[in-house]
Short mmCIF file of C-alpha atoms in Angstrom, two decimals:
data_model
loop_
_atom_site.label_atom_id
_atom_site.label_comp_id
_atom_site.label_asym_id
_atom_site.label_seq_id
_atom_site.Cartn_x
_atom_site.Cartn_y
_atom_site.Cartn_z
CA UNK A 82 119.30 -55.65 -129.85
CA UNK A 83 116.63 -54.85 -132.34
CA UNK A 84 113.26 -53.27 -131.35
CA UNK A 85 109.54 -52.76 -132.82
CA UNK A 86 108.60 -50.12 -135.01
CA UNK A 87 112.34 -49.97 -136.12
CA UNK A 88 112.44 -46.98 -138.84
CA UNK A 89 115.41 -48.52 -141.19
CA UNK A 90 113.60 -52.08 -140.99
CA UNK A 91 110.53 -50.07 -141.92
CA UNK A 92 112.16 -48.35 -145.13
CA UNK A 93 113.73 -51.12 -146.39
CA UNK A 94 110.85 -53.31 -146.09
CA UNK A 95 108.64 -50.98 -148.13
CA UNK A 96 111.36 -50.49 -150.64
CA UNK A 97 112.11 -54.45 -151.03
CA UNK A 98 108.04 -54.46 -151.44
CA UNK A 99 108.15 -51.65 -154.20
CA UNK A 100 105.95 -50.09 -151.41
CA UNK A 101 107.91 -47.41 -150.33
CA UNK A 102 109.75 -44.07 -151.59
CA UNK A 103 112.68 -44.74 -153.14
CA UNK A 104 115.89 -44.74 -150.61
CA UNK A 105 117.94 -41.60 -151.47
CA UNK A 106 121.39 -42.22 -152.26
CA UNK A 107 123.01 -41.66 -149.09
CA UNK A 108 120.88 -43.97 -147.30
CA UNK A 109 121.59 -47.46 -148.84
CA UNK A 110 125.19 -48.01 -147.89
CA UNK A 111 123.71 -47.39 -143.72
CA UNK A 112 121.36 -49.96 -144.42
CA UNK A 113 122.16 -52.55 -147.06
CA UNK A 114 122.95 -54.83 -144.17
CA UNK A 115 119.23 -54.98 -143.32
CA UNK A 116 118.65 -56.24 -146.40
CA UNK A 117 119.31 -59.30 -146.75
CA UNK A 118 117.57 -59.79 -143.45
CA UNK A 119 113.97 -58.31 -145.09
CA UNK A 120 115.23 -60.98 -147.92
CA UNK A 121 114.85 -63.89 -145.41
CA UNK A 122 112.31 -63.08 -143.53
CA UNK A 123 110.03 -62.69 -146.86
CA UNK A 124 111.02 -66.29 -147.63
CA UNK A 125 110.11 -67.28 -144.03
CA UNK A 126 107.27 -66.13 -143.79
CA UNK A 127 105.40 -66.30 -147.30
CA UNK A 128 101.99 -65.66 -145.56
CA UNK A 129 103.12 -62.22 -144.13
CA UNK A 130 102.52 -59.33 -146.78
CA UNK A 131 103.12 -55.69 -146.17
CA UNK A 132 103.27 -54.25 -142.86
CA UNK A 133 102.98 -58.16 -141.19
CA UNK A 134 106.96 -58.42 -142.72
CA UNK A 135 108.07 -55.93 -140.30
CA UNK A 136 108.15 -57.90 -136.86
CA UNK A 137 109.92 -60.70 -138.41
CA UNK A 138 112.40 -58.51 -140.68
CA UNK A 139 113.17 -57.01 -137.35
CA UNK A 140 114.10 -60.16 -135.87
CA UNK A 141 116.03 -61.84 -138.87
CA UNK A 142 117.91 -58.31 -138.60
CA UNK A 143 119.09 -59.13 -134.81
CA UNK A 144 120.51 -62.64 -136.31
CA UNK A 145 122.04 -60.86 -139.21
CA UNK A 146 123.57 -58.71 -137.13
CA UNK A 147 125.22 -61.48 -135.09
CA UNK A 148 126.20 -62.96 -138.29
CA UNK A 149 128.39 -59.93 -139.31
CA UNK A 150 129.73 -59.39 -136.19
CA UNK A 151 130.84 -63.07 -136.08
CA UNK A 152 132.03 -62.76 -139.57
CA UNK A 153 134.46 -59.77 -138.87
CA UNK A 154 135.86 -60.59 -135.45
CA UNK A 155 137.99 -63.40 -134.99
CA UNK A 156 138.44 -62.09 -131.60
CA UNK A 157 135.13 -61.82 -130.26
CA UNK A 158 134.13 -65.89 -132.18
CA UNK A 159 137.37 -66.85 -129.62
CA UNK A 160 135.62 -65.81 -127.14
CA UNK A 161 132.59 -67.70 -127.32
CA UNK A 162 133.77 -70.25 -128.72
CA UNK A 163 136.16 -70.13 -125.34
CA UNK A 164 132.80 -69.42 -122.97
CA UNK A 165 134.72 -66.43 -122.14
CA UNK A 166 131.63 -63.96 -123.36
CA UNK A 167 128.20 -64.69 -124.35
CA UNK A 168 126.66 -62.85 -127.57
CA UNK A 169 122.48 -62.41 -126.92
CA UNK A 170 119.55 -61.72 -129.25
CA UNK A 171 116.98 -59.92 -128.24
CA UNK A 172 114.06 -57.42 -129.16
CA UNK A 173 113.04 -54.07 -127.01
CA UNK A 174 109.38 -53.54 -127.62
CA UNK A 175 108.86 -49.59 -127.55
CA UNK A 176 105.34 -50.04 -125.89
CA UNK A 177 105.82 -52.22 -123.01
CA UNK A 178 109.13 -51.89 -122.22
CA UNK A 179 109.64 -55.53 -122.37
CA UNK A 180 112.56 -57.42 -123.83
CA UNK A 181 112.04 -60.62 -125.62
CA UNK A 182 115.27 -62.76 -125.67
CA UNK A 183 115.83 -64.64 -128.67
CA UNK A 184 117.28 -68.13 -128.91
CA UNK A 185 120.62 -68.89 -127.38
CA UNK A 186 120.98 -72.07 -129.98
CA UNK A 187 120.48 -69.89 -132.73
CA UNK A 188 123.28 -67.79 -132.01
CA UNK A 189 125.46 -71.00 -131.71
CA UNK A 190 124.14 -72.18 -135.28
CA UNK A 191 125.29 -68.59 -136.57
CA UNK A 192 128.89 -69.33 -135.12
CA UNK A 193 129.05 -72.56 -136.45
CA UNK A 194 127.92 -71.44 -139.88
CA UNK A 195 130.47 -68.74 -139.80
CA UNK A 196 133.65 -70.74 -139.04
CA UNK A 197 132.96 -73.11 -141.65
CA UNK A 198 132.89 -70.31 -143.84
CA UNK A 199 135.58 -69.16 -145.80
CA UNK A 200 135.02 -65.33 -146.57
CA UNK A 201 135.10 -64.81 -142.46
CA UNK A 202 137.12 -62.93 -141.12
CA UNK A 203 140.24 -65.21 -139.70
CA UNK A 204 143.06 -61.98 -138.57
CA UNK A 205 142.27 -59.23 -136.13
CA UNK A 206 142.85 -55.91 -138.36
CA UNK A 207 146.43 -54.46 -137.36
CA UNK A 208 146.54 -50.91 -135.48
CA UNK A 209 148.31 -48.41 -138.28
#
């Protein structure tokens, strides 16, 4: 679940843009997985500058999100691929309270991607 006027989406937009203060050193390792979701929505949407990134960095950071999980749980990708649990997408806007539910086929695509990829995840991690 992502949702509008998301501070870390915020900061690492205006730092990918150069627009921003630089992130102090204790901040990048919370939020380099946002990254690469800033990256893509950038080359999305090439007619968004500034500020107009944010919406759509927000939502490429819900699928990103999904991705990773997907990538580090062999567990939870049984159990959709099984129909045992469903994973969901969606965005909480702060000013209306409304949730906008993002594409159940997308999330499919993600698992698909993921198991035919061979840095996932493929053993639950051991209890020590």
């Amino acid at each position: 679940l992502g949702h509008t006027r998301c501070g870390a989406v915020t900061e690492v937009v205006h730092s990918v843009l150069g627009t921003g203060h630089p992130l102090e050193r204790n901040i990048p390792p919370l939020v380099d997985n946002i990254i690469p979701a800033v990256n893509r929505a950038m080359e999305r949407h090439p007619d968004a500058h500034g500020d107009a990134v944010i919406p759509f960095a927000i939502e490429e950071n819900v699928w990103q999100a999904i991705e990773d999980l997907f990538m580090r749980s062999p567990a939870v990708r049984a159990l959709v691929a099984a129909g045992e649990v469903q994973v969901v997408g969606a965005v909480y806007d702060l000013d209306t309270g409304k949730v906008e539910w993002l594409s159940p086929d997308k999330v499919a695509a993600i698992l698909k991607s993921v198991e035919a990829s061979p840095i996932r995840e493929t053993q639950a991690f051991a209890a020590k």
